[in-house]
Coordinates of N, CA and C in Angstrom, one line a residue:
X1 N 5.9 -3.3 -1.8 CA 4.5 -3.6 -1.1 C 3.4 -2.2 -1.6
X2 N 1.8 -3.0 -1.4 CA 1.4 -2.1 -1.7 C 0.2 -1.7 -0.6
X3 N -0.5 -0.7 0.1 CA -1.0 -0.2 1.0 C -2.2 0.6 0.6
X4 N -3.3 0.4 1.3 CA -4.2 2.0 1.6 C -3.8 2.5 2.4
X5 N -4.1 4.1 2.3 CA -4.2 5.6 3.4 C -5.0 5.6 3.5
X6 N -5.7 6.7 5.4 CA -6.5 7.2 4.6 C -6.0 8.7 4.9
X7 N -7.1 9.3 4.8 CA -7.2 10.9 4.5 C -7.7 11.8 5.6
X8 N -6.9 12.1 6.4 CA -7.4 13.0 7.8 C -9.2 13.1 7.0
X9 N -10.2 13.4 8.5 CA -11.3 13.4 7.3 C -11.5 14.3 6.9
X10 N -12.5 15.0 6.4 CA -12.9 16.8 6.7 C -14.8 16.4 7.1
X11 N -15.9 16.4 6.3 CA -16.8 16.1 7.8 C -17.8 14.4 7.3
X12 N -16.2 13.6 6.8 CA -16.8 11.6 7.0 C -16.8 11.0 7.6
X13 N -17.8 10.6 8.2 CA -17.9 9.4 9.4 C -16.6 8.1 9.3
X14 N -16.2 8.5 10.4 CA -15.2 6.9 10.8 C -15.2 5.8 10.3
X15 N -16.4 5.9 11.2 CA -16.7 3.9 11.1 C -17.2 3.8 9.6
X16 N -17.9 5.0 8.6 CA -18.9 4.2 7.5 C -16.2 4.1 6.4
X17 N -15.6 5.3 7.0 CA -14.4 4.8 6.1 C -14.2 3.1 6.5
X18 N -14.0 3.1 8.1 CA -13.6 1.3 9.0 C -14.2 0.6 8.6
X19 N -15.5 0.4 7.6 CA -16.1 -0.1 7.5 C -15.7 -0.5 6.2
X20 N -15.6 0.7 5.1 CA -15.4 0.2 3.6 C -13.7 -0.4 3.3
X21 N -13.3 -0.1 4.7 CA -11.5 -0.8 4.1 C -11.5 -1.8 4.6
X22 N -11.7 -2.6 5.5 CA -12.0 -3.8 5.7 C -12.7 -4.8 4.9
X23 N -14.1 -4.3 3.8 CA -14.4 -5.8 2.7 C -13.4 -4.8 1.6
X24 N -13.3 -4.2 1.4 CA -12.3 -3.5 0.0 C -11.4 -4.3 0.7
X25 N -10.5 -4.4 1.5 CA -8.9 -5.4 2.1 C -9.4 -7.2 2.1
X26 N -10.7 -7.3 2.2 CA -11.2 -8.8 1.8 C -11.7 -8.7 0.5
X27 N -12.1 -8.2 -0.4 CA -12.2 -8.2 -2.0 C -10.9 -8.8 -2.7
X28 N -10.0 -7.4 -1.9 CA -8.8 -7.4 -2.5 C -7.3 -8.7 -2.2
X29 N -7.7 -8.8 -1.4 CA -6.9 -10.1 -0.8 C -7.3 -11.5 -0.9
X30 N -8.7 -11.9 -1.2 CA -9.6 -12.7 -1.5 C -10.0 -13.7 -1.1
X31 N -10.6 -13.3 0.5 CA -10.8 -13.4 1.6 C -12.4 -14.4 1.3
X32 N -12.6 -13.7 1.0 CA -14.1 -14.6 0.1 C -15.1 -12.6 1.0
X33 N -16.3 -13.7 1.5 CA -17.5 -12.4 1.8 C -16.9 -12.7 3.5
X34 N -17.5 -11.1 3.8 CA -16.7 -11.2 5.4 C -17.7 -10.3 5.8
X35 N -18.5 -9.8 7.1 CA -19.5 -9.7 7.7 C -19.3 -8.5 7.9
X36 N -20.3 -7.0 8.3 CA -19.8 -5.2 8.5 C -21.2 -6.1 9.2
X37 N -20.6 -4.4 10.0 CA -21.4 -3.7 10.3 C -22.2 -3.0 10.5
X38 N -23.5 -2.9 11.1 CA -24.1 -1.2 10.9 C -23.5 -0.4 11.0
X39 N -23.6 0.3 9.7 CA -22.7 1.8 10.2 C -23.5 2.4 11.6
X40 N -22.8 3.0 12.5 CA -24.0 3.7 13.6 C -24.8 5.0 12.9
X41 N -24.6 5.6 11.3 CA -25.7 7.1 11.1 C -25.8 6.7 9.6
X42 N -27.2 7.8 9.7 CA -27.9 6.5 8.8 C -27.4 8.1 7.4
X43 N -27.3 8.9 7.9 CA -26.9 10.4 6.7 C -26.2 9.2 5.3
X44 N -26.6 10.7 4.8 CA -25.9 9.9 2.9 C -24.3 10.4 3.4
X45 N -23.0 9.7 2.7 CA -21.4 9.6 3.0 C -21.2 9.1 1.4
X46 N -20.7 10.4 1.3 CA -19.6 10.2 0.2 C -18.4 10.1 0.3
X47 N -17.6 9.1 -0.4 CA -16.1 9.2 0.1 C -15.9 8.8 -1.6
X48 N -14.5 9.9 -1.1 CA -14.2 9.7 -2.6 C -12.9 8.7 -2.4
X49 N -12.7 7.7 -3.5 CA -11.0 6.9 -3.2 C -9.6 6.6 -4.6
X50 N -9.2 6.6 -4.7 CA -8.5 7.4 -6.0 C -7.7 5.5 -5.9
X51 N -7.4 4.7 -7.1 CA -7.3 4.3 -6.8 C -5.2 3.9 -9.0
X52 N -4.2 3.2 -8.3 CA -3.3 2.9 -9.2 C -3.8 1.4 -10.4
X53 N -4.8 1.1 -10.4 CA -4.7 -0.4 -10.9 C -5.1 0.3 -12.5
X54 N -4.3 -0.8 -13.0 CA -4.4 -0.7 -14.7 C -5.8 -0.7 -14.9
X55 N -6.5 0.0 -16.4 CA -7.2 0.3 -17.1 C -7.8 -1.1 -17.1
X56 N -8.5 -1.7 -16.4 CA -9.3 -3.3 -17.4 C -8.3 -4.5 -16.9
X57 N -8.3 -4.4 -15.7 CA -7.0 -5.2 -15.3 C -7.8 -6.4 -14.6
X58 N -7.4 -7.3 -14.1 CA -7.8 -8.1 -13.0 C -7.8 -7.3 -12.1
X59 N -6.8 -6.7 -11.6 CA -7.1 -5.9 -9.7 C -8.2 -5.1 -10.0
X60 N -8.5 -4.3 -10.8 CA -9.1 -3.5 -11.1 C -10.5 -4.1 -10.6
X61 N -11.1 -4.9 -11.7 CA -12.0 -5.5 -11.6 C -12.1 -6.0 -10.0
X62 N -11.4 -7.0 -9.6 CA -11.5 -7.2 -8.1 C -12.1 -5.8 -7.0
X63 N -11.0 -4.6 -7.5 CA -11.3 -3.8 -6.9 C -12.6 -3.5 -7.1
X64 N -13.0 -3.0 -7.6 CA -15.1 -2.1 -8.4 C -15.9 -3.6 -8.0
X65 N -14.8 -4.6 -7.6 CA -17.0 -5.8 -7.8 C -16.6 -5.2 -5.4
X66 N -15.3 -4.9 -4.5 CA -15.4 -4.7 -3.5 C -15.8 -3.7 -2.8
X67 N -16.0 -2.6 -4.1 CA -16.3 -1.3 -3.9 C -18.1 -1.7 -3.4
X68 N -19.0 -2.4 -5.1 CA -20.6 -2.2 -5.4 C -20.6 -3.4 -4.2
X69 N -20.0 -4.4 -3.7 CA -20.3 -5.0 -2.3 C -20.0 -4.0 -1.3
X70 N -19.8 -3.1 -1.4 CA -19.5 -2.3 -0.3 C -21.0 -1.4 0.3
X71 N -20.7 -1.0 -1.3 CA -22.8 0.1 -1.3 C -23.0 -0.6 -1.2
X72 N -23.4 -2.0 -1.9 CA -24.8 -3.2 -1.4 C -25.0 -3.4 -0.2
X73 N -24.2 -3.3 0.6 CA -23.9 -3.5 2.2 C -25.0 -1.9 2.8
X74 N -24.0 -0.2 2.4 CA -24.2 0.3 3.0 C -24.7 1.2 1.7
X75 N -25.9 1.3 2.3 CA -26.9 2.2 0.8 C -26.7 3.8 1.2
X76 N -26.7 4.4 1.9 CA -26.2 5.2 2.8 C -24.3 5.7 2.2
X77 N -24.4 4.8 1.7 CA -22.4 5.1 0.9 C -22.6 5.8 -0.5
X78 N -22.1 6.6 -1.3 CA -21.3 6.0 -2.1 C -20.0 6.5 -2.9
X79 N -20.1 5.2 -3.6 CA -18.2 5.8 -3.1 C -18.0 6.6 -4.9
X80 N -17.0 7.1 -5.2 CA -16.5 7.8 -6.3 C -14.9 7.8 -6.3
X81 N -14.9 6.6 -7.3 CA -13.8 5.8 -7.8 C -12.9 6.4 -8.6
X82 N -11.9 7.6 -8.4 CA -10.6 7.2 -9.9 C -9.6 7.1 -9.7
X83 N -9.4 6.4 -11.4 CA -7.9 6.1 -10.9 C -7.1 6.4 -11.5
X84 N -5.9 7.2 -10.8 CA -4.6 8.0 -10.6 C -3.1 7.6 -11.2
X85 N -2.0 7.3 -12.1 CA -1.2 7.1 -12.7 C -0.9 6.2 -11.5
X86 N 0.4 5.1 -11.7 CA 1.3 4.6 -10.2 C 2.6 5.8 -10.2
X87 N 3.1 5.4 -11.8 CA 4.4 6.8 -11.8 C 4.3 7.8 -11.0
X88 N 3.1 8.9 -10.6 CA 3.1 10.0 -10.1 C 2.0 10.2 -9.1
X89 N 1.5 8.8 -8.5 CA 0.5 8.6 -7.8 C 1.5 10.2 -6.4
X90 N 1.7 10.0 -6.0 CA 2.6 10.1 -4.7 C 2.2 12.3 -4.2
X91 N 3.0 12.3 -6.6 CA 3.2 13.9 -6.5 C 1.0 14.7 -6.6
X92 N 0.3 13.4 -7.2 CA -1.0 14.7 -7.4 C -1.5 13.9 -6.3
X93 N -1.1 12.7 -5.0 CA -2.6 12.7 -4.3 C -1.6 14.5 -2.5
X94 N -0.3 14.6 -3.3 CA 0.6 15.7 -1.8 C -0.1 16.9 -2.5
X95 N -0.2 16.8 -3.5 CA -1.0 18.4 -4.8 C -2.2 18.8 -4.2
X96 N -2.9 17.7 -4.5 CA -4.2 17.5 -3.9 C -4.6 18.2 -2.4
X97 N -4.0 16.8 -1.5 CA -4.4 17.0 0.0 C -4.0 18.8 0.7
X98 N -2.6 19.1 -0.2 CA -2.4 20.6 0.3 C -3.1 21.3 -0.2
X99 N -3.9 21.4 -1.2 CA -5.0 22.6 -1.5 C -6.4 22.3 -1.2
X100 N -6.6 20.9 -0.1 CA -7.9 21.0 0.8 C -8.5 19.3 -0.6
X101 N -8.5 19.0 -1.2 CA -8.9 18.1 -1.8 C -8.8 16.6 -2.2
X102 N -7.7 16.5 -1.1 CA -6.9 14.8 -1.3 C -8.3 14.1 -0.8
X103 N -8.5 12.3 -1.9 CA -8.8 11.5 -1.2 C -8.8 10.8 -0.1
X104 N -9.9 10.5 0.1 CA -10.6 9.5 1.5 C -9.5 8.7 2.0
X105 N -9.4 8.0 0.6 CA -8.3 6.9 0.4 C -8.3 6.4 -0.7
X106 N -6.5 5.2 -1.0 CA -6.0 5.8 -1.8 C -5.2 4.6 -1.2
X107 N -4.7 4.1 -2.5 CA -3.4 2.8 -2.6 C -2.0 3.7 -2.8
X108 N -2.0 3.4 -2.4 CA -0.3 3.6 -2.5 C 1.1 2.5 -2.4
X109 N 2.5 2.8 -2.9 CA 3.4 2.0 -2.5 C 4.3 2.5 -1.2
X110 N 4.2 0.7 -0.2 CA 5.1 1.1 1.3 C 5.7 2.2 0.8
X111 N 6.6 2.3 -0.2 CA 7.9 3.4 -0.1 C 7.7 5.1 -0.5
X112 N 6.5 4.4 -0.7 CA 6.2 7.0 -1.2 C 5.9 7.3 0.4
X113 N 5.5 6.0 0.9 CA 4.7 6.8 2.4 C 6.2 7.8 3.2
X114 N 7.2 7.3 3.2 CA 8.2 8.7 4.2 C 8.6 10.4 3.4
X115 N 7.7 9.9 1.7 CA 8.0 11.7 1.5 C 6.7 12.1 1.2
X116 N 5.4 11.4 1.8 CA 4.2 12.5 1.8 C 4.5 12.5 4.2
X117 N 4.8 10.9 4.6 CA 4.3 11.0 6.1 C 5.3 12.7 6.3
X118 N 6.5 13.0 5.7 CA 7.2 14.5 5.9 C 6.5 16.0 6.1
X119 N 5.6 15.6 5.2 CA 4.8 17.0 4.6 C 4.1 17.3 5.6
X120 N 4.0 19.2 6.4 CA 2.7 19.0 7.4 C 1.9 20.2 6.9
X121 N 0.5 20.5 6.8 CA 0.0 22.2 6.6 C -0.5 22.2 7.5
X122 N -0.5 23.3 7.9 CA -1.1 24.4 9.8 C -0.5 23.0 10.2
X123 N 0.6 22.9 10.4 CA 1.3 21.9 11.6 C 1.1 20.3 12.0
X124 N -0.2 20.2 10.7 CA -1.5 18.4 11.5 C -0.1 17.8 9.9
X125 N -0.1 16.3 9.3 CA 0.2 15.1 8.8 C -0.8 15.6 7.7
X126 N -0.4 14.9 6.1 CA -1.8 14.3 5.2 C -2.3 13.3 5.2
X127 N -1.6 12.6 6.0 CA -2.6 11.4 5.8 C -3.0 11.2 8.0
X128 N -4.1 10.1 7.8 CA -4.7 10.2 9.0 C -4.3 8.4 9.3
X129 N -3.3 8.5 10.6 CA -2.6 7.9 11.4 C -3.9 6.5 12.5
X130 N -3.4 4.9 11.6 CA -5.2 4.4 11.8 C -4.5 3.8 13.1
X131 N -4.3 4.0 13.9 CA -3.8 3.1 15.3 C -5.4 3.1 16.1
X132 N -5.3 4.7 16.2 CA -7.4 4.1 16.7 C -8.5 3.9 15.9
X133 N -8.4 3.3 15.0 CA -9.2 3.0 14.1 C -8.8 1.7 14.2
X134 N -8.6 0.6 14.7 CA -7.9 -0.7 14.7 C -7.7 -1.6 15.3
X135 N -9.3 -2.7 15.4 CA -8.5 -2.9 16.7 C -8.2 -4.2 16.3
X136 N -7.7 -4.6 17.9 CA -6.5 -6.1 17.6 C -6.9 -6.8 16.9
X137 N -7.9 -7.2 16.3 CA -9.0 -8.5 15.6 C -8.7 -7.7 14.5
X138 N -8.8 -6.2 13.8 CA -8.3 -6.0 12.6 C -6.7 -6.7 12.4
X139 N -5.9 -5.8 13.2 CA -4.3 -6.2 13.0 C -4.5 -7.8 12.9
X140 N -4.4 -8.2 13.0 CA -4.4 -10.3 12.8 C -4.7 -10.1 11.7
X141 N -5.3 -9.6 10.9 CA -5.3 -10.5 9.9 C -3.8 -10.1 8.5
X142 N -3.0 -9.2 8.7 CA -1.3 -8.4 8.4 C -1.3 -9.4 9.1
X143 N -0.2 -10.0 8.3 CA 1.0 -10.0 8.3 C 2.1 -9.1 9.1
X144 N 3.0 -9.0 10.6 CA 3.5 -8.3 10.9 C 4.9 -7.1 10.5
X145 N 5.4 -7.8 9.1 CA 6.2 -7.2 9.1 C 5.7 -6.4 8.1
X146 N 4.7 -7.5 7.3 CA 4.0 -5.7 6.6 C 3.2 -4.3 6.8
X147 N 2.4 -4.9 8.5 CA 1.5 -3.8 8.7 C 2.2 -2.5 8.5
X148 N 3.9 -3.3 9.8 CA 5.3 -2.2 10.1 C 6.0 -1.1 9.0
X149 N 5.6 -2.1 7.7 CA 5.8 -1.4 6.5 C 5.4 -0.3 6.4
X150 N 4.3 -0.3 6.7 CA 3.1 0.8 6.4 C 2.5 1.9 7.3
X151 N 4.4 1.7 8.3 CA 3.9 3.0 9.9 C 5.9 4.1 9.1
X152 N 5.4 4.8 9.2 CA 6.2 6.2 8.9 C 6.2 7.3 11.2
X153 N 7.2 6.7 11.7 CA 7.1 6.9 12.1 C 6.4 6.7 13.7
X154 N 5.7 6.7 14.2 CA 5.5 5.6 14.8 C 3.6 5.9 14.5
X155 N 3.5 6.8 13.7 CA 2.1 6.6 13.3 C 2.2 5.5 11.4
X156 N 1.4 4.4 12.2 CA 0.0 4.2 11.0 C -0.3 4.2 9.8
X157 N 0.0 4.5 9.3 CA -0.3 5.6 8.0 C -1.3 4.5 6.6
X158 N -1.2 3.9 6.6 CA -1.7 2.3 6.1 C -1.9 1.0 6.3
X159 N -2.5 0.2 6.1 CA -3.0 -0.9 5.6 C -2.0 -1.6 4.5
X160 N -1.6 -2.8 4.4 CA -1.5 -3.6 3.2 C -2.6 -4.4 2.5
X161 N -1.6 -4.1 1.4 CA -3.1 -5.2 0.7 C -2.6 -5.7 -0.2
X162 N -1.4 -6.2 -0.6 CA -1.0 -6.8 -1.7 C 1.5 -6.6 -1.4
X163 N 1.8 -7.4 -1.6 CA 3.2 -7.4 -2.2 C 3.7 -8.2 -2.3
X164 N 4.6 -8.0 -3.5 CA 5.3 -8.4 -4.7 C 6.9 -9.5 -3.7
X165 N 6.4 -10.0 -4.7 CA 6.9 -11.7 -4.1 C 9.0 -11.3 -5.1
X166 N 10.0 -11.2 -4.6 CA 11.3 -11.0 -5.7 C 11.9 -11.7 -4.9
X167 N 13.0 -12.4 -6.4 CA 13.7 -13.5 -6.2 C 15.1 -13.1 -5.8
X168 N 16.1 -13.7 -5.8 CA 17.6 -13.7 -6.3 C 18.0 -14.6 -6.9
X169 N 18.3 -14.3 -8.4 CA 18.8 -14.4 -9.6 C 20.6 -14.9 -10.0
X170 N 21.6 -15.1 -10.0 CA 22.6 -15.0 -9.8 C 23.2 -16.1 -10.9
X171 N 23.6 -15.5 -11.1 CA 25.1 -16.3 -12.6 C 26.7 -17.2 -12.0
X172 N 26.0 -17.8 -12.2 CA 27.1 -19.5 -11.4 C 29.2 -19.0 -12.2
X173 N 28.7 -18.5 -13.4 CA 29.4 -18.8 -13.5 C 30.7 -17.5 -13.4
X174 N 30.1 -16.5 -12.8 CA 30.5 -15.7 -12.4 C 31.4 -15.8 -11.4
X175 N 30.0 -16.2 -10.5 CA 31.0 -16.9 -8.7 C 31.9 -18.4 -9.0
X176 N 32.0 -18.5 -9.5 CA 32.9 -19.5 -9.8 C 33.8 -18.7 -9.7
X177 N 33.8 -18.3 -11.0 CA 35.8 -17.3 -11.7 C 36.0 -16.7 -10.7
X178 N 35.4 -15.8 -9.8 CA 35.2 -15.2 -8.9 C 35.2 -16.3 -7.0
X179 N 35.7 -17.8 -7.5 CA 35.2 -18.4 -6.5 C 34.8 -18.4 -5.1
X180 N 33.2 -17.6 -5.3 CA 32.1 -16.9 -4.2 C 31.3 -18.3 -3.8
X181 N 30.6 -18.8 -3.0 CA 29.6 -19.7 -2.4 C 28.4 -19.7 -3.1
X182 N 28.1 -20.3 -3.6 CA 26.3 -19.4 -4.0 C 25.9 -19.5 -3.4
X183 N 24.9 -18.4 -3.2 CA 23.8 -18.3 -2.2 C 23.0 -18.8 -1.9
X184 N 23.2 -18.7 -0.4 CA 21.7 -18.8 0.6 C 20.7 -19.0 1.3
X185 N 20.7 -19.2 2.3 CA 19.2 -19.2 3.2 C 19.2 -18.5 3.9
X186 N 20.8 -19.4 4.3 CA 22.6 -17.8 5.0 C 22.0 -16.8 5.2
X187 N 22.6 -16.6 4.0 CA 22.5 -15.3 3.4 C 22.4 -14.0 3.9
X188 N 23.4 -12.7 4.0 CA 21.7 -11.5 4.8 C 22.7 -10.8 4.0
X189 N 22.1 -9.4 4.1 CA 22.3 -8.1 3.2 C 23.8 -8.1 3.5
X190 N 24.4 -8.1 4.2 CA 26.1 -7.7 4.0 C 26.5 -9.0 2.7
X191 N 26.3 -10.1 3.7 CA 26.4 -11.0 2.3 C 26.9 -10.7 0.6
X192 N 24.9 -10.2 0.7 CA 24.8 -10.0 -0.4 C 25.2 -8.5 -0.9
X193 N 26.1 -8.0 -0.7 CA 26.8 -6.8 -0.5 C 28.1 -6.9 -0.7
X194 N 28.7 -7.5 -0.1 CA 30.2 -7.9 0.0 C 30.4 -9.0 -1.8
X195 N 29.2 -9.8 -1.9 CA 30.3 -10.3 -3.2 C 29.4 -9.7 -4.0
X196 N 27.9 -8.3 -4.2 CA 28.4 -7.9 -5.4 C 28.8 -7.2 -5.8
X197 N 29.8 -6.9 -4.5 CA 31.5 -5.8 -4.3 C 32.8 -6.3 -4.9
X198 N 32.3 -7.6 -4.7 CA 33.9 -8.6 -5.8 C 33.0 -8.8 -6.7
X199 N 32.4 -8.7 -7.7 CA 31.8 -9.8 -8.5 C 31.5 -8.3 -9.5
X200 N 31.8 -7.1 -9.4 CA 31.9 -6.0 -10.1 C 32.8 -5.4 -10.8
X201 N 33.5 -5.1 -12.0 CA 34.5 -5.5 -12.9 C 34.0 -4.0 -13.9
X202 N 35.0 -3.9 -14.9 CA 34.3 -2.4 -15.7 C 33.9 -2.6 -15.9
X203 N 33.3 -3.9 -16.4 CA 32.5 -5.0 -17.9 C 30.5 -5.5 -17.1
X204 N 31.2 -5.7 -15.9 CA 30.8 -7.4 -14.7 C 29.6 -6.0 -14.1
X205 N 28.0 -6.3 -14.1 CA 27.6 -5.3 -12.5 C 26.8 -6.0 -11.8
X206 N 27.9 -5.9 -10.5 CA 28.1 -6.7 -9.8 C 26.2 -6.8 -9.2
X207 N 26.0 -6.2 -8.8 CA 24.3 -7.0 -8.6 C 23.4 -5.2 -9.5
X208 N 22.0 -6.3 -9.8 CA 21.6 -5.2 -10.5 C 19.5 -5.9 -10.0
X209 N 19.6 -4.9 -10.1 CA 17.5 -5.2 -9.4 C 16.3 -4.7 -10.3
X210 N 16.2 -4.2 -11.7 CA 15.2 -3.9 -12.3 C 13.8 -3.7 -11.8
X211 N 14.1 -2.0 -11.7 CA 12.6 -1.0 -11.6 C 12.4 -0.9 -11.9
X212 N 10.8 -0.6 -12.4 CA 9.7 -0.5 -13.6 C 8.4 -0.1 -11.8
X213 N 7.9 0.8 -13.1 CA 6.6 1.1 -13.1 C 5.5 1.2 -13.3
X214 N 4.8 0.3 -12.4 CA 3.9 -0.6 -12.5 C 2.3 -0.5 -11.8

């Protein structure tokens, strides 16, 4: 699952970030137009944002449209967008953050939060805890389990922007050969692991999870 995380501000008003975050997710999630309140400051603000969408992809197009919509609604805010490679985005972020050059907002995979969440600089985490900045109404926009995936410890370091849909595909012939029942909705994680162990043989891999960077 992909999420949007925030870095503790250097001199950036919190409201500007929160407004950008909500309108950005409105665009990414396909919710259409969303009213945005006026910021409490007219000071010029620059928000540095990193994303990992492929160049010239539909995802990048939707993202950039959301940025343009936000800037149009908030003329005093400029959003500077940088694309970084997905496969090493977390490492680039940690290097930048520890050098005081981190972006204000970044798209990360939820499974990258742990490594980043453990790091402290002068006793402070690299990411901002979003709990004080999100109202109960804001939280209702997200599926609860997806929101929980953006937590590390007690802190909420991001909000979900997209979720992956995974399917379990199985070989009936292998199950039949071992006399195993086919997987169904009653299966637990333990059922899956037990079946995988039973199916594993010298030339048979009981469970395969293909992983690629994208």
